C-alpha cells in the first residue's frame, strides 16, 4: 500500500491546530496531529520541506521503518519540532494500518486492558471559593478526578486559571506573549488551603490533582509536597523544571506525594533517569509531542518496569486527533494511570468529527476502524491561522521566571 499524497492542514476554529493527512493508493487515508502550541508553523515547514516529499511512494505499512528513517535519517535527533513532525506521520500511519485491518486502533496495539479510561477535568477559580464551585460542577458532570487550580491573593494573573469562572483557560491567549507576575512565597502560603477545602467539602473519594507548572525550586517543591500530604493528592505535576532529572531525588527524599512530569518531554531520554530511579509516579509525555505511538509505547513499556504509570497530557492544544489516538493507547496500555481532559470548543469538535465518548467521568475510544477521528477539510478552511503565543512569567522585580 503506497503513500501517494501527504498534506498539512492548518486551521484555527478558536485555536490553531495542525493536522497531517496521508493518502494511499488504495484510497485509505490516515490523519495525525502536528500541533506544537505557539510554534505551529515551525512544524508545518519541517513537514512540508523535509518530511512529506520523502514519504511519497513508501509502503504505508512500514511504520517502524519510516519512524527510524525520519529519526535517524535527520541526523539532528530529538527536539519538539522534529518529534512532533514524526508523531504526526506515525499516528497517521497507525490510523491507516488499523483501517486496513478493519479494527479500532486499540485492537491492533494488543487489545483492551480496561473497559474505560478515567480522565481528569479542570476546575479553576479566581480564589478558593470560586474553585470549589467549579469542582462541584465537575462532580455533577460525573468526573471522578479533578485538577484544581486557583488564583492567589496578591498575584494578578496565574497561568492555568480561567479569566471568567465556568470558562476554560486558553494556553496561548495573545498575539505576542502576555506577561504574568509570580510570587512563590504567596503561592506556597495559600495553595495548601485549597486542598484542605476540597477535601472538607467533597470527602475522600474524589481524586485531586494539581499542576505547579514548573515554578518551584526542588526544595520548595519538597516543602509543598510535604505540606499537602494530609490531603492525599492523586498527583503533583511539574513541581520543578525537569531538565535536570537528578533534582527530583531531593524532592523524593522529602515527600510521598505522587509526582507527575513530562508534558514538555519529547524523547525517552528526557525521562530515563526519572523512571529508572523511580523519581516520579506518572509520565505525561503524549503521542503528539514525542514521536507518536511508536515511541511513546517504548516509554510506557520502559516505565512499566518501574511501576511508573501513564498520565497523558490532554490540554486543548492537543487536537481531537491526538485525544482519539491517546484514548486507544490508554485502552490498551497495561500501566495506565489517568488521562487529562480539557473539552474542546464546539467549533473544534465540528471540524474533527470523532468516535470517542465521555460518560460518567470516563472516555471510551469507540469501535470505528482506525483511531476514529476525522477532519472536515471544507470546514477547516473557513478558519485561517492566527498567531497566538503562550505567556511568560516574571518575578515582581522583573526577573524572568518559569511559568
Ligand atoms: O497540564 C496542562 O494541561 C498544562 O500544563 C497545559 O496548559 C500546558 O501548559 C499547555 O498545553 C501548553 O501548550
Ligand atoms: Mg501541565
mmCIF file of C-alpha atoms and ligand atoms in Angstrom:
data_model
loop_
_atom_site.group_PDB
_atom_site.id
_atom_site.type_symbol
_atom_site.label_atom_id
_atom_site.label_comp_id
_atom_site.label_asym_id
_atom_site.label_seq_id
_atom_site.Cartn_x
_atom_site.Cartn_y
_atom_site.Cartn_z
ATOM 1 C CA UNK A 1 0.000 0.000 0.000
ATOM 2 C CA UNK A 2 1.840 3.072 -1.273
ATOM 3 C CA UNK A 3 1.656 6.606 0.054
ATOM 4 C CA UNK A 4 0.532 8.803 -2.843
ATOM 5 C CA UNK A 5 -0.168 12.087 -1.099
ATOM 6 C CA UNK A 6 0.624 13.802 2.194
ATOM 7 C CA UNK A 7 -0.577 17.269 3.123
ATOM 8 C CA UNK A 8 -0.760 19.573 6.124
ATOM 9 C CA UNK A 9 -3.982 21.314 7.129
ATOM 10 C CA UNK A 10 -3.757 24.333 9.442
ATOM 11 C CA UNK A 11 -6.990 25.549 10.979
ATOM 12 C CA UNK A 12 -7.966 27.935 13.774
ATOM 13 C CA UNK A 13 -11.512 27.209 14.972
ATOM 14 C CA UNK A 14 -10.859 29.112 18.206
ATOM 15 C CA UNK A 15 -7.223 27.991 18.429
ATOM 16 C CA UNK A 16 -4.544 26.840 15.993
ATOM 17 C CA UNK A 17 -4.458 23.130 15.195
ATOM 18 C CA UNK A 18 -2.199 21.424 12.662
ATOM 19 C CA UNK A 19 -3.200 18.122 11.057
ATOM 20 C CA UNK A 20 -1.326 15.824 8.702
ATOM 21 C CA UNK A 21 -3.293 13.750 6.210
ATOM 22 C CA UNK A 22 -1.617 10.816 4.447
ATOM 23 C CA UNK A 23 -3.393 9.209 1.477
ATOM 24 C CA UNK A 24 -2.587 5.801 -0.033
ATOM 25 C CA UNK A 25 -3.043 4.301 -3.491
ATOM 26 C CA UNK A 26 -5.767 2.041 -2.044
ATOM 27 C CA UNK A 27 -7.874 5.060 -1.158
ATOM 28 C CA UNK A 28 -7.330 4.661 2.598
ATOM 29 C CA UNK A 29 -6.110 7.714 4.440
ATOM 30 C CA UNK A 30 -4.922 8.452 7.963
ATOM 31 C CA UNK A 31 -4.564 11.621 9.989
ATOM 32 C CA UNK A 32 -2.156 12.703 12.693
ATOM 33 C CA UNK A 33 -1.979 15.728 14.993
ATOM 34 C CA UNK A 34 1.041 18.000 14.387
ATOM 35 C CA UNK A 35 0.194 20.852 16.761
ATOM 36 C CA UNK A 36 3.054 22.375 18.758
ATOM 37 C CA UNK A 37 1.368 25.176 20.652
ATOM 38 C CA UNK A 38 2.776 28.622 19.863
ATOM 39 C CA UNK A 39 5.277 27.149 17.365
ATOM 40 C CA UNK A 40 2.803 25.670 14.874
ATOM 41 C CA UNK A 41 4.326 26.910 11.626
ATOM 42 C CA UNK A 42 7.781 25.583 12.520
ATOM 43 C CA UNK A 43 6.343 22.053 12.386
ATOM 44 C CA UNK A 44 4.435 22.844 9.187
ATOM 45 C CA UNK A 45 7.669 23.966 7.480
ATOM 46 C CA UNK A 46 9.569 20.936 8.807
ATOM 47 C CA UNK A 47 6.923 18.578 7.462
ATOM 48 C CA UNK A 48 6.383 20.264 4.113
ATOM 49 C CA UNK A 49 10.011 20.870 3.265
ATOM 50 C CA UNK A 50 11.809 17.910 4.793
ATOM 51 C CA UNK A 51 9.437 15.054 5.558
ATOM 52 C CA UNK A 52 6.466 14.815 3.221
ATOM 53 C CA UNK A 53 8.371 14.749 -0.109
ATOM 54 C CA UNK A 54 10.357 11.743 1.223
ATOM 55 C CA UNK A 55 7.180 9.823 2.101
ATOM 56 C CA UNK A 56 5.697 9.656 -1.377
ATOM 57 C CA UNK A 57 5.962 6.147 -2.831
ATOM 58 C CA UNK A 58 6.792 4.467 0.510
ATOM 59 C CA UNK A 59 4.850 1.478 1.819
ATOM 60 C CA UNK A 60 2.373 2.848 4.386
ATOM 61 C CA UNK A 61 2.546 -0.422 6.334
ATOM 62 C CA UNK A 62 6.222 0.030 7.221
ATOM 63 C CA UNK A 63 5.570 2.232 10.248
ATOM 64 C CA UNK A 64 8.680 1.247 12.194
ATOM 65 C CA UNK A 65 10.990 1.680 9.239
ATOM 66 C CA UNK A 66 9.535 5.087 8.400
ATOM 67 C CA UNK A 67 9.919 6.125 12.051
ATOM 68 C CA UNK A 68 13.602 5.117 12.062
ATOM 69 C CA UNK A 69 14.126 6.757 8.672
ATOM 70 C CA UNK A 70 12.783 10.083 9.939
ATOM 71 C CA UNK A 71 14.502 9.887 13.335
ATOM 72 C CA UNK A 72 17.948 8.588 12.414
ATOM 73 C CA UNK A 73 17.929 9.962 8.911
ATOM 74 C CA UNK A 74 17.626 13.584 10.024
ATOM 75 C CA UNK A 75 20.954 13.268 11.887
ATOM 76 C CA UNK A 76 19.618 16.012 14.234
ATOM 77 C CA UNK A 77 17.821 13.824 16.714
ATOM 78 C CA UNK A 78 15.045 14.683 19.176
ATOM 79 C CA UNK A 79 13.637 18.136 19.899
ATOM 80 C CA UNK A 80 9.975 19.197 19.968
ATOM 81 C CA UNK A 81 9.679 20.252 16.306
ATOM 82 C CA UNK A 82 11.249 17.065 14.934
ATOM 83 C CA UNK A 83 9.394 14.764 17.308
ATOM 84 C CA UNK A 84 6.029 16.446 16.679
ATOM 85 C CA UNK A 85 6.523 16.059 12.929
ATOM 86 C CA UNK A 86 7.476 12.380 13.327
ATOM 87 C CA UNK A 87 4.492 11.861 15.638
ATOM 88 C CA UNK A 88 2.083 13.229 13.048
ATOM 89 C CA UNK A 89 3.381 10.793 10.420
ATOM 90 C CA UNK A 90 3.388 7.899 12.888
ATOM 91 C CA UNK A 91 -0.178 8.398 14.143
ATOM 92 C CA UNK A 92 -1.480 8.843 10.584
ATOM 93 C CA UNK A 93 0.191 5.557 9.572
ATOM 94 C CA UNK A 94 -1.240 3.677 12.578
ATOM 95 C CA UNK A 95 -4.635 5.083 11.621
ATOM 96 C CA UNK A 96 -4.191 3.693 8.107
ATOM 97 C CA UNK A 97 -2.978 0.299 9.334
ATOM 98 C CA UNK A 98 -5.922 -0.072 11.695
ATOM 99 C CA UNK A 99 -8.354 0.954 8.950
ATOM 100 C CA UNK A 100 -6.740 -1.575 6.611
ATOM 101 C CA UNK A 101 -7.189 -4.250 9.299
ATOM 102 C CA UNK A 102 -10.767 -3.032 9.811
ATOM 103 C CA UNK A 103 -10.084 -2.720 13.542
ATOM 104 C CA UNK A 104 -10.222 0.038 16.124
ATOM 105 C CA UNK A 105 -6.625 1.018 16.863
ATOM 106 C CA UNK A 106 -6.593 -0.392 20.409
ATOM 107 C CA UNK A 107 -7.114 -3.886 18.960
ATOM 108 C CA UNK A 108 -4.008 -3.563 16.855
ATOM 109 C CA UNK A 109 -1.955 -2.380 19.829
ATOM 110 C CA UNK A 110 -2.745 -5.560 21.750
ATOM 111 C CA UNK A 111 -6.390 -5.304 22.671
ATOM 112 C CA UNK A 112 -8.332 -3.888 25.551
ATOM 113 C CA UNK A 113 -6.766 -3.786 29.041
ATOM 114 C CA UNK A 114 -9.713 -1.936 30.591
ATOM 115 C CA UNK A 115 -13.352 -1.154 29.904
ATOM 116 C CA UNK A 116 -12.989 2.622 30.027
ATOM 117 C CA UNK A 117 -10.448 5.361 30.538
ATOM 118 C CA UNK A 118 -10.592 7.582 33.617
ATOM 119 C CA UNK A 119 -9.981 11.253 32.859
ATOM 120 C CA UNK A 120 -9.454 14.310 35.000
ATOM 121 C CA UNK A 121 -11.159 17.611 34.308
ATOM 122 C CA UNK A 122 -10.002 21.132 35.172
ATOM 123 C CA UNK A 123 -11.588 23.204 37.934
ATOM 124 C CA UNK A 124 -10.219 26.724 38.191
ATOM 125 C CA UNK A 125 -11.273 29.785 40.163
ATOM 126 C CA UNK A 126 -10.001 33.252 40.989
ATOM 127 C CA UNK A 127 -9.765 32.106 44.621
ATOM 128 C CA UNK A 128 -10.530 29.020 46.733
ATOM 129 C CA UNK A 129 -14.285 29.686 46.873
ATOM 130 C CA UNK A 130 -14.533 30.118 43.110
ATOM 131 C CA UNK A 131 -12.552 26.945 42.547
ATOM 132 C CA UNK A 132 -14.795 24.922 44.899
ATOM 133 C CA UNK A 133 -17.861 25.881 42.839
ATOM 134 C CA UNK A 134 -16.109 24.625 39.740
ATOM 135 C CA UNK A 135 -15.152 21.361 41.462
ATOM 136 C CA UNK A 136 -18.840 20.923 42.348
ATOM 137 C CA UNK A 137 -19.790 21.471 38.704
ATOM 138 C CA UNK A 138 -17.287 18.818 37.589
ATOM 139 C CA UNK A 139 -18.503 16.337 40.186
ATOM 140 C CA UNK A 140 -22.047 16.890 38.866
ATOM 141 C CA UNK A 141 -20.798 16.217 35.336
ATOM 142 C CA UNK A 142 -19.536 12.855 36.583
ATOM 143 C CA UNK A 143 -15.776 13.447 36.868
ATOM 144 C CA UNK A 144 -14.065 11.180 39.408
ATOM 145 C CA UNK A 145 -10.829 13.154 39.213
ATOM 146 C CA UNK A 146 -10.395 16.914 39.088
ATOM 147 C CA UNK A 147 -7.337 19.108 38.719
ATOM 148 C CA UNK A 148 -7.737 22.124 40.995
ATOM 149 C CA UNK A 149 -6.043 25.470 40.343
ATOM 150 C CA UNK A 150 -6.881 28.814 41.899
ATOM 151 C CA UNK A 151 -5.632 32.372 41.730
ATOM 152 C CA UNK A 152 -3.546 33.582 44.666
ATOM 153 C CA UNK A 153 -4.375 36.812 46.541
ATOM 154 C CA UNK A 154 -1.768 39.414 45.607
ATOM 155 C CA UNK A 155 -0.868 37.761 42.274
ATOM 156 C CA UNK A 156 -2.758 39.437 39.422
ATOM 157 C CA UNK A 157 -2.870 36.583 36.865
ATOM 158 C CA UNK A 158 -1.986 32.929 37.229
ATOM 159 C CA UNK A 159 -1.490 30.707 34.197
ATOM 160 C CA UNK A 160 -3.891 27.776 34.232
ATOM 161 C CA UNK A 161 -6.760 29.723 35.836
ATOM 162 C CA UNK A 162 -9.660 30.784 33.580
ATOM 163 C CA UNK A 163 -10.297 34.514 33.154
ATOM 164 C CA UNK A 164 -14.001 34.081 33.957
ATOM 165 C CA UNK A 165 -15.472 31.426 36.203
ATOM 166 C CA UNK A 166 -17.039 28.485 34.399
ATOM 167 C CA UNK A 167 -14.845 29.007 31.332
ATOM 168 C CA UNK A 168 -11.798 27.009 30.262
ATOM 169 C CA UNK A 169 -8.440 28.740 30.152
ATOM 170 C CA UNK A 170 -6.678 29.157 26.829
ATOM 171 C CA UNK A 171 -2.945 28.345 26.975
ATOM 172 C CA UNK A 172 -1.947 30.629 24.063
ATOM 173 C CA UNK A 173 -4.038 33.674 24.867
ATOM 174 C CA UNK A 174 -2.418 36.579 22.990
ATOM 175 C CA UNK A 175 -0.687 37.529 19.751
ATOM 176 C CA UNK A 176 2.706 38.013 21.440
ATOM 177 C CA UNK A 177 3.424 36.553 24.905
ATOM 178 C CA UNK A 178 1.413 38.090 27.739
ATOM 179 C CA UNK A 179 3.492 38.908 30.841
ATOM 180 C CA UNK A 180 2.422 37.417 34.174
ATOM 181 C CA UNK A 181 3.904 38.148 37.601
ATOM 182 C CA UNK A 182 4.822 35.353 40.002
ATOM 183 C CA UNK A 183 5.415 35.199 43.759
ATOM 184 C CA UNK A 184 6.399 31.802 45.154
ATOM 185 C CA UNK A 185 6.004 32.777 48.826
ATOM 186 C CA UNK A 186 2.393 33.908 48.350
ATOM 187 C CA UNK A 187 1.594 30.755 46.367
ATOM 188 C CA UNK A 188 3.124 28.385 48.934
ATOM 189 C CA UNK A 189 1.265 30.054 51.782
ATOM 190 C CA UNK A 190 -2.100 29.921 50.037
ATOM 191 C CA UNK A 191 -2.404 26.812 47.903
ATOM 192 C CA UNK A 192 -2.392 24.081 50.632
ATOM 193 C CA UNK A 193 -5.606 25.682 51.946
ATOM 194 C CA UNK A 194 -7.242 24.915 48.599
ATOM 195 C CA UNK A 195 -6.717 21.157 49.013
ATOM 196 C CA UNK A 196 -7.898 21.261 52.625
ATOM 197 C CA UNK A 197 -11.093 22.990 51.463
ATOM 198 C CA UNK A 198 -11.660 20.498 48.623
ATOM 199 C CA UNK A 199 -11.282 17.501 50.957
ATOM 200 C CA UNK A 200 -13.534 19.110 53.549
ATOM 201 C CA UNK A 201 -16.339 19.738 51.050
ATOM 202 C CA UNK A 202 -16.032 16.731 48.726
ATOM 203 C CA UNK A 203 -14.700 13.998 51.019
ATOM 204 C CA UNK A 204 -12.005 11.415 50.480
ATOM 205 C CA UNK A 205 -13.103 9.656 47.293
ATOM 206 C CA UNK A 206 -12.598 12.420 44.738
ATOM 207 C CA UNK A 207 -9.164 12.294 43.090
ATOM 208 C CA UNK A 208 -7.466 15.684 43.364
ATOM 209 C CA UNK A 209 -4.643 16.740 41.041
ATOM 210 C CA UNK A 210 -2.605 19.938 40.897
ATOM 211 C CA UNK A 211 -0.218 21.457 38.330
ATOM 212 C CA UNK A 212 2.614 23.623 39.694
ATOM 213 C CA UNK A 213 3.734 24.433 36.170
ATOM 214 C CA UNK A 214 7.490 24.193 36.853
ATOM 215 C CA UNK A 215 7.507 27.242 39.132
ATOM 216 C CA UNK A 216 9.266 25.948 42.260
ATOM 217 C CA UNK A 217 12.851 25.084 43.118
ATOM 218 C CA UNK A 218 13.385 21.448 44.169
ATOM 219 C CA UNK A 219 13.442 22.218 47.888
ATOM 220 C CA UNK A 220 10.307 24.377 47.613
ATOM 221 C CA UNK A 221 8.660 21.506 45.754
ATOM 222 C CA UNK A 222 9.630 19.195 48.610
ATOM 223 C CA UNK A 223 8.058 21.599 51.078
ATOM 224 C CA UNK A 224 4.813 21.773 49.094
ATOM 225 C CA UNK A 225 4.656 18.002 48.646
ATOM 226 C CA UNK A 226 5.089 17.517 52.367
ATOM 227 C CA UNK A 227 2.533 20.200 53.264
ATOM 228 C CA UNK A 228 -0.182 18.614 51.115
ATOM 229 C CA UNK A 229 0.340 15.004 52.219
ATOM 230 C CA UNK A 230 -2.693 15.087 54.559
ATOM 231 C CA UNK A 231 -4.955 15.816 51.544
ATOM 232 C CA UNK A 232 -3.830 12.751 49.621
ATOM 233 C CA UNK A 233 -3.328 14.169 46.129
ATOM 234 C CA UNK A 234 -3.512 11.876 43.112
ATOM 235 C CA UNK A 235 -0.505 13.816 41.849
ATOM 236 C CA UNK A 236 1.509 16.995 41.971
ATOM 237 C CA UNK A 237 2.515 17.896 38.422
ATOM 238 C CA UNK A 238 5.654 19.640 37.126
ATOM 239 C CA UNK A 239 6.657 20.885 40.558
ATOM 240 C CA UNK A 240 10.070 21.990 39.254
ATOM 241 C CA UNK A 241 11.628 22.236 35.772
ATOM 242 C CA UNK A 242 12.827 18.742 34.849
ATOM 243 C CA UNK A 243 15.771 19.297 32.552
ATOM 244 C CA UNK A 244 17.921 18.201 35.479
ATOM 245 C CA UNK A 245 16.329 14.847 36.180
ATOM 246 C CA UNK A 246 18.505 14.304 39.253
ATOM 247 C CA UNK A 247 16.913 17.247 41.029
ATOM 248 C CA UNK A 248 13.887 15.033 41.671
ATOM 249 C CA UNK A 249 15.957 12.980 44.118
ATOM 250 C CA UNK A 250 15.839 15.862 46.511
ATOM 251 C CA UNK A 251 12.058 16.187 46.210
ATOM 252 C CA UNK A 252 11.555 12.450 46.604
ATOM 253 C CA UNK A 253 13.538 12.456 49.853
ATOM 254 C CA UNK A 254 11.108 14.994 51.278
ATOM 255 C CA UNK A 255 7.665 13.737 50.337
ATOM 256 C CA UNK A 256 5.413 10.783 49.491
ATOM 257 C CA UNK A 257 3.048 12.950 47.424
ATOM 258 C CA UNK A 258 2.939 11.262 43.974
ATOM 259 C CA UNK A 259 4.731 13.200 41.238
ATOM 260 C CA UNK A 260 3.831 13.602 37.563
ATOM 261 C CA UNK A 261 6.174 15.014 34.922
ATOM 262 C CA UNK A 262 6.684 15.034 31.203
ATOM 263 C CA UNK A 263 4.298 17.144 29.094
ATOM 264 C CA UNK A 264 7.256 19.069 27.642
ATOM 265 C CA UNK A 265 9.376 15.959 27.019
ATOM 266 C CA UNK A 266 9.751 14.561 23.521
ATOM 267 C CA UNK A 267 12.008 11.534 23.975
ATOM 268 C CA UNK A 268 12.594 8.559 26.239
ATOM 269 C CA UNK A 269 15.967 10.107 27.021
ATOM 270 C CA UNK A 270 14.228 13.078 28.685
ATOM 271 C CA UNK A 271 12.747 10.789 31.331
ATOM 272 C CA UNK A 272 15.102 7.814 31.506
ATOM 273 C CA UNK A 273 16.628 8.630 34.913
ATOM 274 C CA UNK A 274 13.321 9.842 36.326
ATOM 275 C CA UNK A 275 11.777 6.491 35.516
ATOM 276 C CA UNK A 276 14.688 4.193 36.190
ATOM 277 C CA UNK A 277 15.360 5.691 39.611
ATOM 278 C CA UNK A 278 11.642 5.785 40.439
ATOM 279 C CA UNK A 279 11.750 9.544 40.986
ATOM 280 C CA UNK A 280 8.269 10.007 39.528
ATOM 281 C CA UNK A 281 4.971 8.098 39.589
ATOM 282 C CA UNK A 282 3.308 9.251 36.357
ATOM 283 C CA UNK A 283 4.786 10.033 32.960
ATOM 284 C CA UNK A 284 2.820 12.664 30.997
ATOM 285 C CA UNK A 285 4.631 12.591 27.654
ATOM 286 C CA UNK A 286 1.986 12.113 24.993
ATOM 287 C CA UNK A 287 1.733 10.952 21.411
ATOM 288 C CA UNK A 288 1.786 14.257 19.523
ATOM 289 C CA UNK A 289 4.972 15.661 21.051
ATOM 290 C CA UNK A 290 7.048 12.510 21.480
ATOM 291 C CA UNK A 291 7.221 10.699 18.180
ATOM 292 C CA UNK A 292 3.756 9.151 18.158
ATOM 293 C CA UNK A 293 2.591 5.694 19.165
ATOM 294 C CA UNK A 294 5.829 4.000 18.103
ATOM 295 C CA UNK A 295 7.989 5.992 20.517
ATOM 296 C CA UNK A 296 5.568 6.595 23.397
ATOM 297 C CA UNK A 297 4.892 2.861 23.508
ATOM 298 C CA UNK A 298 8.619 2.396 24.242
ATOM 299 C CA UNK A 299 8.419 4.955 27.032
ATOM 300 C CA UNK A 300 5.330 3.291 28.533
ATOM 301 C CA UNK A 301 6.842 -0.190 28.372
ATOM 302 C CA UNK A 302 10.036 1.061 29.999
ATOM 303 C CA UNK A 303 8.012 2.882 32.680
ATOM 304 C CA UNK A 304 6.051 -0.297 33.427
ATOM 305 C CA UNK A 305 9.254 -1.985 34.605
ATOM 306 C CA UNK A 306 9.482 0.595 37.396
ATOM 307 C CA UNK A 307 5.781 0.844 38.291
ATOM 308 C CA UNK A 308 5.515 4.272 36.697
ATOM 309 C CA UNK A 309 2.115 4.780 35.081
ATOM 310 C CA UNK A 310 0.893 6.957 32.222
ATOM 311 C CA UNK A 311 -0.987 10.224 32.677
ATOM 312 C CA UNK A 312 -1.024 11.780 29.226
ATOM 313 C CA UNK A 313 -1.176 15.488 28.612
ATOM 314 C CA UNK A 314 -4.548 16.413 27.117
ATOM 315 C CA UNK A 315 -4.937 20.200 27.110
ATOM 316 C CA UNK A 316 -6.967 21.929 24.380
ATOM 317 C CA UNK A 317 -3.845 22.481 22.272
ATOM 318 C CA UNK A 318 -3.677 18.730 21.699
ATOM 319 C CA UNK A 319 -6.225 18.299 18.937
ATOM 320 C CA UNK A 320 -9.095 15.778 18.904
ATOM 321 C CA UNK A 321 -6.845 13.683 16.636
ATOM 322 C CA UNK A 322 -4.327 13.328 19.464
ATOM 323 C CA UNK A 323 -7.109 12.754 22.004
ATOM 324 C CA UNK A 324 -8.643 9.980 19.894
ATOM 325 C CA UNK A 325 -5.320 8.204 19.372
ATOM 326 C CA UNK A 326 -4.423 8.667 23.053
ATOM 327 C CA UNK A 327 -7.700 7.064 24.153
ATOM 328 C CA UNK A 328 -6.932 3.956 22.083
ATOM 329 C CA UNK A 329 -3.464 3.864 23.624
ATOM 330 C CA UNK A 330 -4.957 4.340 27.118
ATOM 331 C CA UNK A 331 -7.414 1.497 26.477
ATOM 332 C CA UNK A 332 -4.536 -0.838 25.679
ATOM 333 C CA UNK A 333 -1.554 0.269 27.805
ATOM 334 C CA UNK A 334 -1.185 -2.055 30.832
ATOM 335 C CA UNK A 335 0.322 0.626 33.099
ATOM 336 C CA UNK A 336 -2.368 3.244 32.540
ATOM 337 C CA UNK A 337 -2.849 5.838 35.283
ATOM 338 C CA UNK A 338 -5.175 8.608 34.119
ATOM 339 C CA UNK A 339 -5.808 10.807 31.055
ATOM 340 C CA UNK A 340 -6.125 14.608 31.079
ATOM 341 C CA UNK A 341 -9.261 16.025 29.506
ATOM 342 C CA UNK A 342 -9.938 19.660 28.677
ATOM 343 C CA UNK A 343 -13.066 19.842 26.495
ATOM 344 C CA UNK A 344 -12.586 21.459 23.096
ATOM 345 C CA UNK A 345 -14.858 24.227 21.874
ATOM 346 C CA UNK A 346 -17.855 23.050 19.818
ATOM 347 C CA UNK A 347 -16.323 24.579 16.671
ATOM 348 C CA UNK A 348 -13.266 22.334 17.093
ATOM 349 C CA UNK A 349 -15.389 19.239 17.642
ATOM 350 C CA UNK A 350 -17.269 20.090 14.424
ATOM 351 C CA UNK A 351 -14.041 20.321 12.408
ATOM 352 C CA UNK A 352 -12.887 16.991 13.855
ATOM 353 C CA UNK A 353 -15.807 14.505 13.957
ATOM 354 C CA UNK A 354 -14.849 11.708 16.352
ATOM 355 C CA UNK A 355 -15.945 8.388 17.752
ATOM 356 C CA UNK A 356 -14.769 8.893 21.341
ATOM 357 C CA UNK A 357 -17.392 9.493 24.024
ATOM 358 C CA UNK A 358 -17.488 10.802 27.614
ATOM 359 C CA UNK A 359 -19.648 9.129 30.199
ATOM 360 C CA UNK A 360 -19.515 9.097 33.982
ATOM 361 C CA UNK A 361 -16.008 10.542 34.314
ATOM 362 C CA UNK A 362 -14.551 8.159 31.727
ATOM 363 C CA UNK A 363 -13.949 8.018 27.987
ATOM 364 C CA UNK A 364 -14.297 5.191 25.525
ATOM 365 C CA UNK A 365 -12.489 5.448 22.184
ATOM 366 C CA UNK A 366 -15.278 3.974 20.055
ATOM 367 C CA UNK A 367 -15.210 0.999 17.692
ATOM 368 C CA UNK A 368 -14.635 2.827 14.396
ATOM 369 C CA UNK A 369 -11.687 1.323 12.448
ATOM 370 C CA UNK A 370 -8.545 3.433 12.924
ATOM 371 C CA UNK A 371 -8.335 5.987 15.725
ATOM 372 C CA UNK A 372 -11.844 7.163 14.981
ATOM 373 C CA UNK A 373 -11.131 10.863 14.373
ATOM 374 C CA UNK A 374 -11.576 12.589 11.013
ATOM 375 C CA UNK A 375 -11.202 16.129 9.694
ATOM 376 C CA UNK A 376 -13.800 18.127 7.757
ATOM 377 C CA UNK A 377 -11.410 19.925 5.412
ATOM 378 C CA UNK A 378 -14.006 22.310 3.954
ATOM 379 C CA UNK A 379 -14.920 23.493 7.419
ATOM 380 C CA UNK A 380 -11.265 23.643 8.477
ATOM 381 C CA UNK A 381 -10.539 26.014 5.570
ATOM 382 C CA UNK A 382 -13.023 28.514 6.970
ATOM 383 C CA UNK A 383 -10.768 29.176 9.986
ATOM 384 C CA UNK A 384 -7.406 30.646 8.897
ATOM 385 C CA UNK A 385 -4.281 30.524 11.073
ATOM 386 C CA UNK A 386 -3.902 33.308 13.605
ATOM 387 C CA UNK A 387 -0.651 33.735 15.527
ATOM 388 C CA UNK A 388 -1.062 33.066 19.240
ATOM 389 C CA UNK A 389 1.567 32.830 21.973
ATOM 390 C CA UNK A 390 1.928 31.267 25.387
ATOM 391 C CA UNK A 391 2.658 33.733 28.206
ATOM 392 C CA UNK A 392 5.883 34.450 30.089
ATOM 393 C CA UNK A 393 6.240 34.805 33.842
ATOM 394 C CA UNK A 394 8.344 37.337 35.767
ATOM 395 C CA UNK A 395 9.070 37.776 39.439
ATOM 396 C CA UNK A 396 7.946 41.067 40.960
ATOM 397 C CA UNK A 397 11.409 42.560 40.425
ATOM 398 C CA UNK A 398 11.241 41.743 36.709
ATOM 399 C CA UNK A 399 13.349 38.558 36.676
ATOM 400 C CA UNK A 400 12.146 36.168 34.005
ATOM 401 C CA UNK A 401 10.798 33.038 35.703
ATOM 402 C CA UNK A 402 9.406 29.652 34.782
ATOM 403 C CA UNK A 403 5.712 29.556 34.084
HETATM 404 O O1 LIG B 1 -1.161 20.360 32.283
HETATM 405 C C1 LIG B 1 -1.582 21.061 31.384
HETATM 406 O O2 LIG B 1 -2.517 20.759 30.671
HETATM 407 C C2 LIG B 1 -0.940 22.409 31.186
HETATM 408 O O3 LIG B 1 0.341 22.429 31.660
HETATM 409 C C3 LIG B 1 -1.145 22.908 29.769
HETATM 410 O O4 LIG B 1 -1.994 24.010 29.868
HETATM 411 C C4 LIG B 1 0.105 23.354 29.019
HETATM 412 O O5 LIG B 1 0.670 24.463 29.614
HETATM 413 C C5 LIG B 1 -0.264 23.687 27.589
HETATM 414 O O6 LIG B 1 -0.778 22.549 26.987
HETATM 415 C C6 LIG B 1 0.934 24.234 26.828
HETATM 416 O O7 LIG B 1 0.655 24.339 25.482
HETATM 417 MG MG1 LIG B 2 0.736 20.749 32.947
#
